[in-house]
Amino acid sequence: MSPADFLPKDVSLTIAAALCAVAFVSGTARGFSGFGSALIFMPLASSIAAPRLVAALLLVIDFVAAAPLLPDAWRKADRKATAVIVLGALIGVPIGTYFLSVLEPVTTRWIISCFVAALLLLLLSGWRYRGKDHAWLSVGIGGLSGFCSGLAQTGGPPIVGYWLGRPIAPMVARANIVLFFGASDFFSMISYAATGLISRESLVLSLIVGPVYAVGVAFGSSLFGRASEKVFRGICYALIAMAVIFGLPVLDGVLR
């Protein structure tokens, strides 16, 4: 029995190795700057494997990686404010998951590339919401983030841009973000399982790719404080842009 026998039928050893390489790079970005993992991983990974498979893969490995952060976030977060925005995710995640489950892979890849490009522009703009709190706005942003998460696990930028602009302590903002994504990922796990997206294949693949992603997160965390955050964020933005470009379906004939 060879290692290839443990892989999903549409995933070769070469593809598995490529997914591990992408996971390491995206995990390093996540470990250092706290963002960018999905925005790097999804366009590239979905260009070499089925979008449904890699979205479920990223959900599983990131959910496991982020779980230890939840107890501390629960203690420090503004749970009432977070609950309002989580309500939006409860609506948005199933809708995004539905589209992921029914759309053709090429169509999904186009949507992922366009979404990630738009979210990169949002990050580059430095947008922060500094207006007044409104329940409907919180639910709407939570819904948008949930939809992006359900479709492609890319729900970070809207939530980060919203919470970091609020007149609250950075520690509370970070805890709110972590707690929100803990809830959003939980909804995604249920939604993906209900639609069959979390399968034996995605779980087996997560056992192979997950440790590499964890090493990347640890490596990125070790760089924090040693390397220039400004320079590293610039590198992350460049990697996201490259992921969008190389993940475009029109380049299939060139890259393969």
Tab-separated table of C-alpha atoms in Angstrom:
chain	number	residue	atom	x	y	z
A	1	MET	CA	0.000	0.000	0.000
A	2	SER	CA	1.448	3.342	-1.081
A	3	PRO	CA	0.812	6.845	0.370
A	4	ALA	CA	-1.304	7.612	-2.708
A	5	ASP	CA	-3.838	4.993	-1.568
A	6	PHE	CA	-4.818	7.244	1.367
A	7	LEU	CA	-5.517	10.262	-0.834
A	8	PRO	CA	-8.881	11.185	-2.400
A	9	LYS	CA	-9.251	9.641	-5.857
A	10	ASP	CA	-8.866	12.985	-7.652
A	11	VAL	CA	-5.816	14.037	-5.625
A	12	SER	CA	-2.387	12.774	-6.702
A	13	LEU	CA	0.787	12.903	-4.644
A	14	THR	CA	1.876	15.918	-6.705
A	15	ILE	CA	-1.360	17.767	-5.953
A	16	ALA	CA	-1.142	16.843	-2.254
A	17	ALA	CA	2.419	18.184	-2.129
A	18	ALA	CA	1.304	21.393	-3.857
A	19	LEU	CA	-1.543	21.807	-1.347
A	20	CYS	CA	0.951	21.369	1.497
A	21	ALA	CA	3.197	24.053	0.007
A	22	VAL	CA	0.272	26.466	-0.321
A	23	ALA	CA	-0.853	25.615	3.225
A	24	PHE	CA	2.605	26.386	4.614
A	25	VAL	CA	2.733	29.789	2.907
A	26	SER	CA	-0.808	30.718	3.925
A	27	GLY	CA	-0.241	29.432	7.464
A	28	THR	CA	2.902	31.568	7.769
A	29	ALA	CA	0.890	34.635	6.759
A	30	ARG	CA	-1.788	33.763	9.325
A	31	GLY	CA	0.736	33.185	12.089
A	32	PHE	CA	2.558	36.460	11.559
A	33	SER	CA	-0.148	38.952	10.675
A	34	GLY	CA	-3.343	37.194	11.799
A	35	PHE	CA	-4.936	37.389	8.353
A	36	GLY	CA	-4.505	36.295	4.772
A	37	SER	CA	-4.568	32.506	5.070
A	38	ALA	CA	-7.829	31.936	3.168
A	39	LEU	CA	-7.121	34.760	0.718
A	40	ILE	CA	-3.872	33.055	-0.287
A	41	PHE	CA	-4.977	29.437	0.085
A	42	MET	CA	-8.335	29.395	-1.695
A	43	PRO	CA	-7.453	30.873	-5.127
A	44	LEU	CA	-4.339	28.704	-5.444
A	45	ALA	CA	-5.707	25.511	-3.900
A	46	SER	CA	-8.943	25.663	-5.903
A	47	SER	CA	-6.881	25.918	-9.106
A	48	ILE	CA	-5.317	22.495	-8.461
A	49	ALA	CA	-8.156	20.672	-6.669
A	50	ALA	CA	-11.944	20.880	-6.487
A	51	PRO	CA	-13.145	24.085	-4.743
A	52	ARG	CA	-15.586	22.089	-2.608
A	53	LEU	CA	-12.782	19.842	-1.363
A	54	VAL	CA	-10.290	22.608	-0.567
A	55	ALA	CA	-12.907	24.823	1.121
A	56	ALA	CA	-13.830	21.942	3.443
A	57	LEU	CA	-10.124	21.204	3.943
A	58	LEU	CA	-9.335	24.786	4.972
A	59	LEU	CA	-12.356	24.921	7.270
A	60	VAL	CA	-11.284	21.790	9.153
A	61	ILE	CA	-7.598	22.682	9.575
A	62	ASP	CA	-8.276	26.314	10.499
A	63	PHE	CA	-11.058	25.371	12.922
A	64	VAL	CA	-8.687	23.034	14.755
A	65	ALA	CA	-5.883	25.607	14.722
A	66	ALA	CA	-8.095	28.398	16.107
A	67	ALA	CA	-9.947	26.354	18.766
A	68	PRO	CA	-7.358	26.967	21.543
A	69	LEU	CA	-7.892	30.735	21.171
A	70	LEU	CA	-11.602	30.593	22.010
A	71	PRO	CA	-11.568	30.346	25.847
A	72	ASP	CA	-9.475	33.504	26.199
A	73	ALA	CA	-11.589	35.295	23.579
A	74	TRP	CA	-14.773	34.340	25.459
A	75	ARG	CA	-13.464	36.032	28.603
A	76	LYS	CA	-12.302	39.226	26.900
A	77	ALA	CA	-14.908	39.773	24.171
A	78	ASP	CA	-17.964	41.984	24.213
A	79	ARG	CA	-20.241	38.967	23.934
A	80	LYS	CA	-23.464	40.935	23.520
A	81	ALA	CA	-22.140	42.932	20.553
A	82	THR	CA	-20.573	39.816	19.053
A	83	ALA	CA	-23.849	37.905	19.355
A	84	VAL	CA	-25.604	40.474	17.143
A	85	ILE	CA	-23.038	40.149	14.366
A	86	VAL	CA	-22.987	36.357	14.737
A	87	LEU	CA	-26.713	36.408	13.955
A	88	GLY	CA	-25.821	37.640	10.480
A	89	ALA	CA	-23.366	34.788	10.017
A	90	LEU	CA	-26.076	32.323	10.996
A	91	ILE	CA	-27.979	33.573	7.938
A	92	GLY	CA	-25.062	34.080	5.561
A	93	VAL	CA	-23.111	30.849	6.063
A	94	PRO	CA	-25.835	28.452	4.820
A	95	ILE	CA	-26.441	30.630	1.747
A	96	GLY	CA	-22.747	30.648	0.852
A	97	THR	CA	-22.530	26.903	1.491
A	98	TYR	CA	-25.501	26.272	-0.779
A	99	PHE	CA	-23.859	28.107	-3.677
A	100	LEU	CA	-20.590	26.229	-3.107
A	101	SER	CA	-22.450	22.910	-3.228
A	102	VAL	CA	-24.415	23.584	-6.441
A	103	LEU	CA	-22.166	25.744	-8.620
A	104	GLU	CA	-19.848	24.293	-11.229
A	105	PRO	CA	-16.173	24.231	-10.146
A	106	VAL	CA	-15.056	26.712	-12.807
A	107	THR	CA	-17.847	29.120	-11.875
A	108	THR	CA	-16.915	28.777	-8.202
A	109	ARG	CA	-13.270	29.483	-9.005
A	110	TRP	CA	-14.199	32.665	-10.875
A	111	ILE	CA	-16.304	33.819	-7.930
A	112	ILE	CA	-13.498	33.007	-5.475
A	113	SER	CA	-10.951	34.933	-7.545
A	114	CYS	CA	-13.258	37.955	-7.873
A	115	PHE	CA	-14.169	37.868	-4.169
A	116	VAL	CA	-10.556	37.640	-3.058
A	117	ALA	CA	-9.538	40.455	-5.403
A	118	ALA	CA	-12.308	42.660	-3.962
A	119	LEU	CA	-11.347	41.769	-0.394
A	120	LEU	CA	-7.695	42.537	-1.151
A	121	LEU	CA	-8.708	45.991	-2.347
A	122	LEU	CA	-10.671	46.411	0.887
A	123	LEU	CA	-7.563	45.540	2.901
A	124	LEU	CA	-5.335	47.826	0.843
A	125	SER	CA	-7.769	50.706	1.265
A	126	GLY	CA	-7.318	50.562	5.040
A	127	TRP	CA	-11.098	50.855	5.420
A	128	ARG	CA	-12.433	50.978	8.936
A	129	TYR	CA	-16.064	51.622	9.838
A	130	ARG	CA	-16.137	54.537	12.262
A	131	GLY	CA	-19.824	55.378	12.245
A	132	LYS	CA	-22.404	54.650	14.899
A	133	ASP	CA	-23.445	51.185	15.962
A	134	HIS	CA	-26.620	49.901	14.332
A	135	ALA	CA	-27.990	46.423	14.867
A	136	TRP	CA	-29.020	46.100	11.223
A	137	LEU	CA	-25.507	47.058	10.084
A	138	SER	CA	-23.877	44.534	12.414
A	139	VAL	CA	-26.192	41.797	11.154
A	140	GLY	CA	-25.494	42.824	7.547
A	141	ILE	CA	-21.714	42.709	7.955
A	142	GLY	CA	-21.989	39.401	9.787
A	143	GLY	CA	-24.165	38.089	6.965
A	144	LEU	CA	-21.663	39.216	4.295
A	145	SER	CA	-18.784	37.654	6.178
A	146	GLY	CA	-20.797	34.473	6.737
A	147	PHE	CA	-21.649	34.249	3.041
A	148	CYS	CA	-17.975	34.657	2.087
A	149	SER	CA	-17.037	32.032	4.673
A	150	GLY	CA	-19.678	29.573	3.505
A	151	LEU	CA	-18.685	29.964	-0.136
A	152	ALA	CA	-14.896	30.147	0.157
A	153	GLN	CA	-13.789	30.564	3.795
A	154	THR	CA	-12.844	34.187	3.013
A	155	GLY	CA	-14.984	36.060	5.536
A	156	GLY	CA	-12.180	37.887	7.354
A	157	PRO	CA	-11.778	41.369	5.797
A	158	PRO	CA	-15.349	42.699	6.363
A	159	ILE	CA	-15.269	41.677	10.034
A	160	VAL	CA	-11.725	42.922	10.628
A	161	GLY	CA	-12.460	46.235	8.937
A	162	TYR	CA	-15.592	46.677	11.046
A	163	TRP	CA	-14.271	45.686	14.484
A	164	LEU	CA	-10.911	47.428	14.250
A	165	GLY	CA	-12.665	50.689	13.489
A	166	ARG	CA	-14.848	50.608	16.573
A	167	PRO	CA	-13.961	52.823	19.587
A	168	ILE	CA	-13.032	49.860	21.774
A	169	ALA	CA	-9.784	48.491	23.175
A	170	PRO	CA	-7.698	46.526	20.637
A	171	MET	CA	-7.735	43.536	22.988
A	172	VAL	CA	-11.534	43.503	22.970
A	173	ALA	CA	-11.670	43.972	19.187
A	174	ARG	CA	-9.342	41.015	18.643
A	175	ALA	CA	-11.346	38.869	21.084
A	176	ASN	CA	-14.578	39.806	19.281
A	177	ILE	CA	-13.036	38.787	15.944
A	178	VAL	CA	-11.756	35.453	17.282
A	179	LEU	CA	-15.078	34.692	18.961
A	180	PHE	CA	-17.036	35.610	15.842
A	181	PHE	CA	-14.994	33.279	13.672
A	182	GLY	CA	-15.287	30.509	16.222
A	183	ALA	CA	-19.074	30.759	15.869
A	184	SER	CA	-18.917	31.247	12.093
A	185	ASP	CA	-16.685	28.198	11.659
A	186	PHE	CA	-19.034	26.167	13.859
A	187	PHE	CA	-21.971	27.142	11.620
A	188	SER	CA	-19.849	26.273	8.578
A	189	MET	CA	-18.971	22.860	10.003
A	190	ILE	CA	-22.662	22.061	10.480
A	191	SER	CA	-23.622	23.490	7.092
A	192	TYR	CA	-20.788	21.720	5.246
A	193	ALA	CA	-21.584	18.427	6.978
A	194	ALA	CA	-25.285	18.735	6.124
A	195	THR	CA	-24.502	19.257	2.421
A	196	GLY	CA	-21.892	16.515	2.280
A	197	LEU	CA	-18.952	18.879	1.769
A	198	ILE	CA	-17.154	17.521	4.822
A	199	SER	CA	-16.423	14.025	3.613
A	200	ARG	CA	-14.001	11.224	4.354
A	201	GLU	CA	-11.766	12.596	1.590
A	202	SER	CA	-11.566	16.097	3.080
A	203	LEU	CA	-10.933	14.733	6.582
A	204	VAL	CA	-8.167	12.394	5.393
A	205	LEU	CA	-6.572	15.202	3.403
A	206	SER	CA	-6.744	17.469	6.459
A	207	LEU	CA	-4.600	14.948	8.361
A	208	ILE	CA	-1.919	15.383	5.690
A	209	VAL	CA	-2.157	19.133	5.030
A	210	GLY	CA	-3.128	20.221	8.558
A	211	PRO	CA	0.245	19.586	10.226
A	212	VAL	CA	2.024	21.529	7.473
A	213	TYR	CA	-0.398	24.417	7.954
A	214	ALA	CA	0.237	24.295	11.717
A	215	VAL	CA	4.001	24.436	11.124
A	216	GLY	CA	3.449	27.484	8.912
A	217	VAL	CA	1.369	29.187	11.617
A	218	ALA	CA	4.056	28.449	14.214
A	219	PHE	CA	6.790	29.705	11.890
A	220	GLY	CA	4.882	32.902	11.151
A	221	SER	CA	4.255	33.459	14.863
A	222	SER	CA	7.992	33.078	15.546
A	223	LEU	CA	8.713	35.859	13.050
A	224	PHE	CA	6.402	38.293	14.829
A	225	GLY	CA	8.499	40.933	16.540
A	226	ARG	CA	11.607	39.976	14.582
A	227	ALA	CA	10.576	41.103	11.128
A	228	SER	CA	9.031	44.393	10.072
A	229	GLU	CA	5.249	44.114	10.247
A	230	LYS	CA	4.901	46.719	7.485
A	231	VAL	CA	7.189	44.765	5.162
A	232	PHE	CA	5.557	41.441	5.999
A	233	ARG	CA	2.062	42.797	5.426
A	234	GLY	CA	3.249	44.074	2.064
A	235	ILE	CA	4.511	40.579	1.265
A	236	CYS	CA	1.139	39.136	2.320
A	237	TYR	CA	-0.701	41.552	0.041
A	238	ALA	CA	1.617	40.622	-2.828
A	239	LEU	CA	1.044	36.905	-2.182
A	240	ILE	CA	-2.736	37.407	-2.172
A	241	ALA	CA	-2.528	39.290	-5.486
A	242	MET	CA	-0.378	36.514	-6.992
A	243	ALA	CA	-2.803	33.889	-5.673
A	244	VAL	CA	-5.676	35.675	-7.432
A	245	ILE	CA	-3.761	35.912	-10.709
A	246	PHE	CA	-2.472	32.337	-10.760
A	247	GLY	CA	-5.824	31.028	-9.574
A	248	LEU	CA	-7.743	32.445	-12.530
A	249	PRO	CA	-9.399	29.689	-14.606
A	250	VAL	CA	-8.271	31.357	-17.867
A	251	LEU	CA	-4.663	30.478	-16.971
A	252	ASP	CA	-5.322	26.735	-16.802
A	253	GLY	CA	-3.808	26.134	-20.200
A	254	VAL	CA	-0.700	28.068	-19.264
A	255	LEU	CA	-0.106	26.612	-15.804
A	256	ARG	CA	-0.923	22.988	-16.553
